[in-house]
Short mmCIF file of N, CA, C and O in Angstrom, two decimals:
data_model
loop_
_atom_site.label_atom_id
_atom_site.label_comp_id
_atom_site.label_asym_id
_atom_site.label_seq_id
_atom_site.Cartn_x
_atom_site.Cartn_y
_atom_site.Cartn_z
N MET A 1 -35.40 39.51 81.56
CA MET A 1 -34.51 38.37 81.52
C MET A 1 -34.95 37.45 80.39
O MET A 1 -36.11 37.13 80.25
N SER A 2 -34.00 37.05 79.56
CA SER A 2 -34.28 36.08 78.49
C SER A 2 -33.22 35.00 78.52
O SER A 2 -32.08 35.25 78.89
N THR A 3 -33.61 33.81 78.13
CA THR A 3 -32.67 32.71 78.06
C THR A 3 -32.86 32.00 76.72
O THR A 3 -33.89 32.14 76.09
N LEU A 4 -31.85 31.28 76.29
CA LEU A 4 -31.88 30.60 75.01
C LEU A 4 -32.06 29.10 75.23
O LEU A 4 -31.32 28.49 75.98
N LEU A 5 -33.06 28.54 74.60
CA LEU A 5 -33.36 27.12 74.71
C LEU A 5 -33.13 26.44 73.37
O LEU A 5 -32.23 26.77 72.65
N SER A 6 -33.99 25.50 73.05
CA SER A 6 -33.96 24.78 71.77
C SER A 6 -35.33 24.17 71.55
O SER A 6 -36.00 23.80 72.52
N ILE A 7 -35.74 24.03 70.31
CA ILE A 7 -37.03 23.39 70.04
C ILE A 7 -37.03 21.94 70.49
O ILE A 7 -38.10 21.35 70.66
N ILE A 8 -35.87 21.37 70.72
CA ILE A 8 -35.80 19.97 71.16
C ILE A 8 -36.45 19.81 72.53
O ILE A 8 -36.93 18.73 72.87
N GLY A 9 -36.55 20.89 73.30
CA GLY A 9 -37.28 20.85 74.56
C GLY A 9 -38.76 20.57 74.35
O GLY A 9 -39.44 20.05 75.23
N PHE A 10 -39.28 20.90 73.17
CA PHE A 10 -40.68 20.63 72.82
C PHE A 10 -40.85 19.32 72.06
O PHE A 10 -41.82 18.62 72.23
N THR A 11 -39.89 19.04 71.17
CA THR A 11 -40.08 17.95 70.21
C THR A 11 -39.34 16.67 70.55
O THR A 11 -39.74 15.61 70.10
N GLY A 12 -38.25 16.77 71.29
CA GLY A 12 -37.38 15.62 71.48
C GLY A 12 -36.57 15.37 70.22
O GLY A 12 -36.83 15.97 69.17
N TYR A 13 -35.57 14.49 70.31
CA TYR A 13 -34.75 14.17 69.16
C TYR A 13 -34.01 12.87 69.47
O TYR A 13 -33.46 12.72 70.56
N SER A 14 -34.03 11.97 68.56
CA SER A 14 -33.40 10.66 68.77
C SER A 14 -31.92 10.83 69.12
O SER A 14 -31.18 11.52 68.42
N GLY A 15 -31.51 10.21 70.21
CA GLY A 15 -30.12 10.27 70.64
C GLY A 15 -29.79 11.47 71.51
O GLY A 15 -28.65 11.61 71.95
N LEU A 16 -30.75 12.34 71.74
CA LEU A 16 -30.49 13.55 72.53
C LEU A 16 -31.46 13.67 73.71
O LEU A 16 -31.92 14.75 74.05
N SER A 17 -31.75 12.55 74.36
CA SER A 17 -32.74 12.56 75.44
C SER A 17 -32.31 13.44 76.62
O SER A 17 -33.13 14.18 77.17
N VAL A 18 -31.06 13.39 77.00
CA VAL A 18 -30.61 14.22 78.12
C VAL A 18 -30.65 15.70 77.74
O VAL A 18 -31.12 16.54 78.52
N TYR A 19 -30.20 16.02 76.54
CA TYR A 19 -30.26 17.39 76.05
C TYR A 19 -31.71 17.88 76.02
O TYR A 19 -32.02 18.98 76.50
N GLY A 20 -32.60 17.06 75.48
CA GLY A 20 -34.02 17.43 75.42
C GLY A 20 -34.61 17.64 76.81
O GLY A 20 -35.39 18.55 77.03
N ALA A 21 -34.23 16.78 77.75
CA ALA A 21 -34.75 16.91 79.12
C ALA A 21 -34.28 18.20 79.76
O ALA A 21 -35.06 18.88 80.45
N THR A 22 -33.04 18.59 79.53
CA THR A 22 -32.55 19.84 80.12
C THR A 22 -33.26 21.04 79.51
O THR A 22 -33.58 22.00 80.22
N LYS A 23 -33.51 20.99 78.23
CA LYS A 23 -34.21 22.11 77.57
C LYS A 23 -35.67 22.17 78.03
O LYS A 23 -36.22 23.24 78.25
N ALA A 24 -36.32 21.02 78.17
CA ALA A 24 -37.70 20.99 78.66
C ALA A 24 -37.78 21.54 80.08
O ALA A 24 -38.73 22.25 80.44
N SER A 25 -36.79 21.23 80.90
CA SER A 25 -36.80 21.74 82.27
C SER A 25 -36.66 23.26 82.29
O SER A 25 -37.23 23.94 83.14
N MET A 26 -35.93 23.80 81.32
CA MET A 26 -35.78 25.26 81.24
C MET A 26 -37.10 25.93 80.86
O MET A 26 -37.34 27.07 81.25
N ILE A 27 -37.94 25.24 80.12
CA ILE A 27 -39.26 25.79 79.79
C ILE A 27 -40.07 25.94 81.08
O ILE A 27 -40.65 26.99 81.34
N GLY A 28 -40.09 24.91 81.90
CA GLY A 28 -40.78 24.99 83.19
C GLY A 28 -40.17 26.03 84.10
O GLY A 28 -40.88 26.76 84.80
N PHE A 29 -38.85 26.12 84.10
CA PHE A 29 -38.15 27.12 84.91
C PHE A 29 -38.54 28.53 84.48
O PHE A 29 -38.82 29.39 85.32
N THR A 30 -38.58 28.77 83.17
CA THR A 30 -38.95 30.08 82.63
C THR A 30 -40.34 30.48 83.10
O THR A 30 -40.56 31.61 83.58
N ARG A 31 -41.29 29.58 83.00
CA ARG A 31 -42.67 29.88 83.39
C ARG A 31 -42.80 30.08 84.90
O ARG A 31 -43.49 31.00 85.35
N SER A 32 -42.16 29.23 85.67
CA SER A 32 -42.25 29.36 87.13
C SER A 32 -41.56 30.62 87.63
O SER A 32 -42.10 31.34 88.48
N LEU A 33 -40.38 30.91 87.10
CA LEU A 33 -39.65 32.11 87.52
C LEU A 33 -40.43 33.37 87.15
O LEU A 33 -40.45 34.34 87.92
N ALA A 34 -41.10 33.35 86.00
CA ALA A 34 -41.92 34.50 85.60
C ALA A 34 -42.99 34.79 86.65
O ALA A 34 -43.26 35.95 86.98
N ARG A 35 -43.59 33.76 87.20
CA ARG A 35 -44.61 33.94 88.24
C ARG A 35 -43.98 34.44 89.55
O ARG A 35 -44.56 35.24 90.25
N GLU A 36 -42.79 33.93 89.85
CA GLU A 36 -42.14 34.30 91.11
C GLU A 36 -41.68 35.75 91.12
O GLU A 36 -41.82 36.43 92.14
N VAL A 37 -41.12 36.24 90.02
CA VAL A 37 -40.55 37.59 90.02
C VAL A 37 -41.41 38.62 89.30
O VAL A 37 -41.07 39.80 89.28
N GLY A 38 -42.51 38.18 88.74
CA GLY A 38 -43.40 39.11 88.05
C GLY A 38 -43.89 40.23 88.94
O GLY A 38 -43.98 41.38 88.52
N ARG A 39 -44.18 39.90 90.19
CA ARG A 39 -44.67 40.93 91.12
C ARG A 39 -43.63 42.00 91.40
O ARG A 39 -43.93 43.06 91.91
N LEU A 40 -42.38 41.70 91.04
CA LEU A 40 -41.30 42.68 91.19
C LEU A 40 -41.09 43.48 89.90
O LEU A 40 -40.18 44.30 89.82
N GLY A 41 -41.91 43.20 88.90
CA GLY A 41 -41.81 43.89 87.62
C GLY A 41 -40.77 43.32 86.68
O GLY A 41 -40.36 43.97 85.73
N VAL A 42 -40.35 42.08 86.94
CA VAL A 42 -39.34 41.44 86.09
C VAL A 42 -40.02 40.49 85.11
O VAL A 42 -40.82 39.65 85.51
N ASN A 43 -39.69 40.65 83.85
CA ASN A 43 -40.18 39.74 82.82
C ASN A 43 -39.16 38.62 82.62
O ASN A 43 -37.96 38.86 82.62
N VAL A 44 -39.67 37.40 82.43
CA VAL A 44 -38.80 36.25 82.19
C VAL A 44 -39.35 35.50 80.99
O VAL A 44 -40.49 35.04 81.00
N ASN A 45 -38.55 35.43 79.95
CA ASN A 45 -38.94 34.75 78.72
C ASN A 45 -37.76 33.95 78.19
O ASN A 45 -36.64 34.09 78.67
N ALA A 46 -38.02 33.14 77.19
CA ALA A 46 -36.97 32.34 76.57
C ALA A 46 -37.18 32.32 75.06
O ALA A 46 -38.30 32.53 74.58
N VAL A 47 -36.11 32.05 74.34
CA VAL A 47 -36.16 31.88 72.90
C VAL A 47 -35.70 30.46 72.60
O VAL A 47 -34.68 30.01 73.13
N ALA A 48 -36.47 29.75 71.77
CA ALA A 48 -36.14 28.38 71.41
C ALA A 48 -35.91 28.30 69.90
O ALA A 48 -36.86 28.15 69.13
N PRO A 49 -34.66 28.40 69.48
CA PRO A 49 -34.40 28.28 68.04
C PRO A 49 -34.37 26.83 67.60
O PRO A 49 -34.12 25.93 68.38
N GLY A 50 -34.64 26.64 66.33
CA GLY A 50 -34.49 25.33 65.71
C GLY A 50 -33.15 25.28 65.02
O GLY A 50 -32.20 25.95 65.44
N PHE A 51 -33.04 24.50 63.95
CA PHE A 51 -31.82 24.52 63.15
C PHE A 51 -31.67 25.92 62.56
O PHE A 51 -32.60 26.44 61.96
N ILE A 52 -30.51 26.51 62.74
CA ILE A 52 -30.24 27.87 62.28
C ILE A 52 -29.15 27.82 61.21
O ILE A 52 -28.24 26.99 61.26
N GLU A 53 -29.23 28.73 60.25
CA GLU A 53 -28.23 28.84 59.20
C GLU A 53 -26.93 29.32 59.82
O GLU A 53 -26.76 30.49 60.12
N THR A 54 -26.01 28.39 60.08
CA THR A 54 -24.71 28.70 60.70
C THR A 54 -23.63 27.89 60.00
O THR A 54 -23.92 27.07 59.12
N ASP A 55 -22.39 28.07 60.44
CA ASP A 55 -21.30 27.26 59.91
C ASP A 55 -21.56 25.78 60.16
O ASP A 55 -21.22 24.93 59.34
N MET A 56 -22.17 25.47 61.32
CA MET A 56 -22.45 24.08 61.64
C MET A 56 -23.43 23.46 60.64
O MET A 56 -23.20 22.37 60.14
N THR A 57 -24.52 24.17 60.35
CA THR A 57 -25.48 23.62 59.40
C THR A 57 -24.94 23.66 57.97
O THR A 57 -25.33 22.83 57.14
N GLN A 58 -24.05 24.60 57.68
CA GLN A 58 -23.40 24.61 56.36
C GLN A 58 -22.53 23.38 56.17
O GLN A 58 -22.33 22.92 55.06
N GLY A 59 -22.04 22.83 57.30
CA GLY A 59 -21.21 21.63 57.24
C GLY A 59 -21.99 20.34 57.05
O GLY A 59 -21.40 19.29 56.81
N MET A 60 -23.31 20.43 57.13
CA MET A 60 -24.15 19.25 56.91
C MET A 60 -24.19 18.93 55.41
O MET A 60 -24.02 19.82 54.58
N ALA A 61 -24.43 17.69 55.10
CA ALA A 61 -24.63 17.32 53.70
C ALA A 61 -25.83 18.09 53.15
O ALA A 61 -26.82 18.30 53.87
N GLU A 62 -25.74 18.52 51.90
CA GLU A 62 -26.81 19.34 51.31
C GLU A 62 -28.17 18.63 51.39
O GLU A 62 -29.19 19.26 51.69
N LYS A 63 -28.18 17.35 51.17
CA LYS A 63 -29.42 16.58 51.23
C LYS A 63 -30.03 16.65 52.63
O LYS A 63 -31.24 16.83 52.79
N GLN A 64 -29.18 16.54 53.64
CA GLN A 64 -29.65 16.59 55.03
C GLN A 64 -30.17 17.99 55.37
O GLN A 64 -31.22 18.14 56.00
N ARG A 65 -29.46 19.03 54.96
CA ARG A 65 -29.92 20.42 55.19
C ARG A 65 -31.25 20.66 54.52
O ARG A 65 -32.15 21.26 55.10
N ASP A 66 -31.38 20.21 53.28
CA ASP A 66 -32.64 20.39 52.55
C ASP A 66 -33.78 19.65 53.24
O ASP A 66 -34.90 20.14 53.30
N GLN A 67 -33.48 18.48 53.77
CA GLN A 67 -34.50 17.70 54.48
C GLN A 67 -34.97 18.45 55.73
O GLN A 67 -36.17 18.51 56.00
N VAL A 68 -34.05 19.03 56.46
CA VAL A 68 -34.41 19.81 57.65
C VAL A 68 -35.25 21.03 57.24
O VAL A 68 -36.28 21.32 57.85
N ALA A 69 -34.83 21.72 56.21
CA ALA A 69 -35.57 22.91 55.75
C ALA A 69 -36.97 22.54 55.27
O ALA A 69 -37.94 23.26 55.55
N ARG A 70 -37.11 21.41 54.59
CA ARG A 70 -38.43 20.99 54.08
C ARG A 70 -39.40 20.67 55.21
O ARG A 70 -40.61 20.73 55.01
N ARG A 71 -38.89 20.30 56.38
CA ARG A 71 -39.78 20.00 57.52
C ARG A 71 -40.43 21.25 58.09
O ARG A 71 -41.42 21.17 58.81
N SER A 72 -39.88 22.42 57.77
CA SER A 72 -40.44 23.65 58.33
C SER A 72 -41.54 24.20 57.42
O SER A 72 -41.53 23.99 56.21
N ALA A 73 -42.47 24.91 58.02
CA ALA A 73 -43.59 25.49 57.28
C ALA A 73 -43.10 26.47 56.22
O ALA A 73 -43.69 26.57 55.14
N LEU A 74 -42.03 27.21 56.51
CA LEU A 74 -41.52 28.21 55.57
C LEU A 74 -40.47 27.65 54.61
O LEU A 74 -39.95 28.36 53.76
N ARG A 75 -40.14 26.37 54.76
CA ARG A 75 -39.21 25.67 53.87
C ARG A 75 -37.83 26.31 53.81
O ARG A 75 -37.19 26.39 52.77
N ARG A 76 -37.36 26.80 54.96
CA ARG A 76 -36.02 27.38 55.03
C ARG A 76 -35.51 27.29 56.46
O ARG A 76 -36.26 26.97 57.38
N LEU A 77 -34.24 27.59 56.62
CA LEU A 77 -33.64 27.67 57.95
C LEU A 77 -33.57 29.14 58.36
O LEU A 77 -33.20 29.98 57.55
N PRO A 78 -33.93 29.44 59.59
CA PRO A 78 -33.77 30.82 60.06
C PRO A 78 -32.28 31.18 60.12
O PRO A 78 -31.42 30.30 60.16
N GLU A 79 -32.01 32.46 60.14
CA GLU A 79 -30.65 32.95 60.26
C GLU A 79 -30.38 33.42 61.68
O GLU A 79 -31.31 33.64 62.46
N VAL A 80 -29.12 33.59 62.01
CA VAL A 80 -28.72 34.03 63.34
C VAL A 80 -29.41 35.34 63.70
O VAL A 80 -29.87 35.53 64.83
N ASP A 81 -29.51 36.26 62.74
CA ASP A 81 -30.16 37.55 63.00
C ASP A 81 -31.63 37.39 63.38
O ASP A 81 -32.17 38.21 64.12
N ASP A 82 -32.29 36.35 62.89
CA ASP A 82 -33.69 36.12 63.26
C ASP A 82 -33.80 35.82 64.76
O ASP A 82 -34.71 36.29 65.44
N VAL A 83 -32.86 35.05 65.27
CA VAL A 83 -32.85 34.74 66.70
C VAL A 83 -32.49 36.00 67.49
O VAL A 83 -33.13 36.31 68.50
N ALA A 84 -31.48 36.72 67.03
CA ALA A 84 -31.08 37.96 67.70
C ALA A 84 -32.23 38.97 67.74
O ALA A 84 -32.43 39.64 68.76
N ASP A 85 -32.98 39.06 66.66
CA ASP A 85 -34.13 39.98 66.62
C ASP A 85 -35.19 39.58 67.64
O ASP A 85 -35.82 40.44 68.27
N ALA A 86 -35.41 38.28 67.81
CA ALA A 86 -36.39 37.81 68.80
C ALA A 86 -35.94 38.18 70.21
O ALA A 86 -36.74 38.64 71.03
N VAL A 87 -34.66 37.97 70.49
CA VAL A 87 -34.12 38.33 71.81
C VAL A 87 -34.22 39.83 72.02
O VAL A 87 -34.65 40.31 73.09
N GLU A 88 -33.85 40.60 71.00
CA GLU A 88 -33.93 42.06 71.10
C GLU A 88 -35.36 42.51 71.40
O GLU A 88 -35.60 43.38 72.24
N PHE A 89 -36.32 41.91 70.73
CA PHE A 89 -37.73 42.23 70.99
C PHE A 89 -38.11 41.95 72.44
O PHE A 89 -38.71 42.77 73.11
N LEU A 90 -37.74 40.76 72.93
CA LEU A 90 -38.11 40.39 74.29
C LEU A 90 -37.43 41.26 75.34
O LEU A 90 -37.95 41.43 76.44
N LEU A 91 -36.29 41.83 75.00
CA LEU A 91 -35.59 42.71 75.93
C LEU A 91 -36.04 44.16 75.83
O LEU A 91 -35.66 44.99 76.65
N SER A 92 -36.87 44.46 74.85
CA SER A 92 -37.31 45.84 74.63
C SER A 92 -38.60 46.13 75.39
O SER A 92 -39.27 45.23 75.91
N ASP A 93 -38.94 47.41 75.45
CA ASP A 93 -40.19 47.83 76.09
C ASP A 93 -41.41 47.35 75.31
O ASP A 93 -42.52 47.32 75.85
N LYS A 94 -41.24 46.97 74.05
CA LYS A 94 -42.36 46.48 73.24
C LYS A 94 -42.92 45.17 73.77
O LYS A 94 -44.04 44.80 73.45
N SER A 95 -42.16 44.48 74.60
CA SER A 95 -42.63 43.20 75.15
C SER A 95 -42.93 43.32 76.65
O SER A 95 -42.94 42.32 77.36
N ARG A 96 -43.24 44.51 77.10
CA ARG A 96 -43.39 44.74 78.55
C ARG A 96 -44.49 43.92 79.20
O ARG A 96 -44.46 43.70 80.40
N ASN A 97 -45.43 43.42 78.43
CA ASN A 97 -46.50 42.59 78.98
C ASN A 97 -46.39 41.13 78.56
O ASN A 97 -47.37 40.39 78.61
N ILE A 98 -45.20 40.74 78.16
CA ILE A 98 -44.96 39.35 77.79
C ILE A 98 -44.02 38.76 78.83
O ILE A 98 -42.90 39.24 79.02
N THR A 99 -44.47 37.71 79.51
CA THR A 99 -43.62 37.03 80.48
C THR A 99 -44.06 35.58 80.59
O THR A 99 -45.23 35.25 80.35
N GLY A 100 -43.12 34.73 80.90
CA GLY A 100 -43.41 33.29 81.01
C GLY A 100 -43.60 32.62 79.67
O GLY A 100 -44.19 31.55 79.57
N THR A 101 -43.07 33.23 78.62
CA THR A 101 -43.28 32.75 77.26
C THR A 101 -42.00 32.20 76.66
O THR A 101 -40.92 32.72 76.92
N VAL A 102 -42.14 31.18 75.82
CA VAL A 102 -41.03 30.68 75.04
C VAL A 102 -41.33 31.00 73.59
O VAL A 102 -42.32 30.52 73.02
N LEU A 103 -40.52 31.86 73.00
CA LEU A 103 -40.69 32.28 71.61
C LEU A 103 -39.87 31.35 70.73
O LEU A 103 -38.65 31.28 70.85
N THR A 104 -40.54 30.65 69.84
CA THR A 104 -39.87 29.70 68.95
C THR A 104 -39.47 30.40 67.66
O THR A 104 -40.28 31.07 67.03
N VAL A 105 -38.21 30.23 67.28
CA VAL A 105 -37.69 30.79 66.03
C VAL A 105 -37.16 29.61 65.22
O VAL A 105 -36.01 29.21 65.35
N ASP A 106 -38.05 29.03 64.42
CA ASP A 106 -37.67 27.80 63.69
C ASP A 106 -38.29 27.71 62.31
O ASP A 106 -38.36 26.62 61.73
N ALA A 107 -38.73 28.83 61.75
CA ALA A 107 -39.34 28.87 60.42
C ALA A 107 -40.55 27.92 60.31
O ALA A 107 -40.88 27.44 59.25
N GLY A 108 -41.18 27.67 61.44
CA GLY A 108 -42.37 26.82 61.44
C GLY A 108 -42.07 25.33 61.54
O GLY A 108 -42.93 24.51 61.24
N ASN A 109 -40.89 24.95 62.01
CA ASN A 109 -40.54 23.55 62.13
C ASN A 109 -41.44 22.83 63.12
O ASN A 109 -41.77 21.66 62.93
N THR A 110 -41.85 23.51 64.17
CA THR A 110 -42.70 22.88 65.18
C THR A 110 -44.17 23.22 65.00
O THR A 110 -45.00 22.87 65.85
N ALA A 111 -44.51 23.90 63.91
CA ALA A 111 -45.90 24.30 63.66
C ALA A 111 -46.77 23.08 63.42
O ALA A 111 -46.33 22.05 62.99
#
């Protein structure tokens, strides 16, 4: 089982306190549920993307997009496929011993 969160659950964001609180609660839910159903052989993980290269971010002013990208360690925005690849990994047998984890896909924005 995988769920999609947001880095705002870790970092917060001005004007998005309710959104941040709901994402933070999902982090706790992911970890607790992993403990509850782990004995049944069920893995529970989440993916927390940051700003992603999408139509929405393309609609941002170039200066604002560049500012967001500069905040990340890799100085870029991840793409949708980067998030999809993370989910695919967590759903594969390659992650059979990973549970209760939140995988961040944000090009190092929260590093």
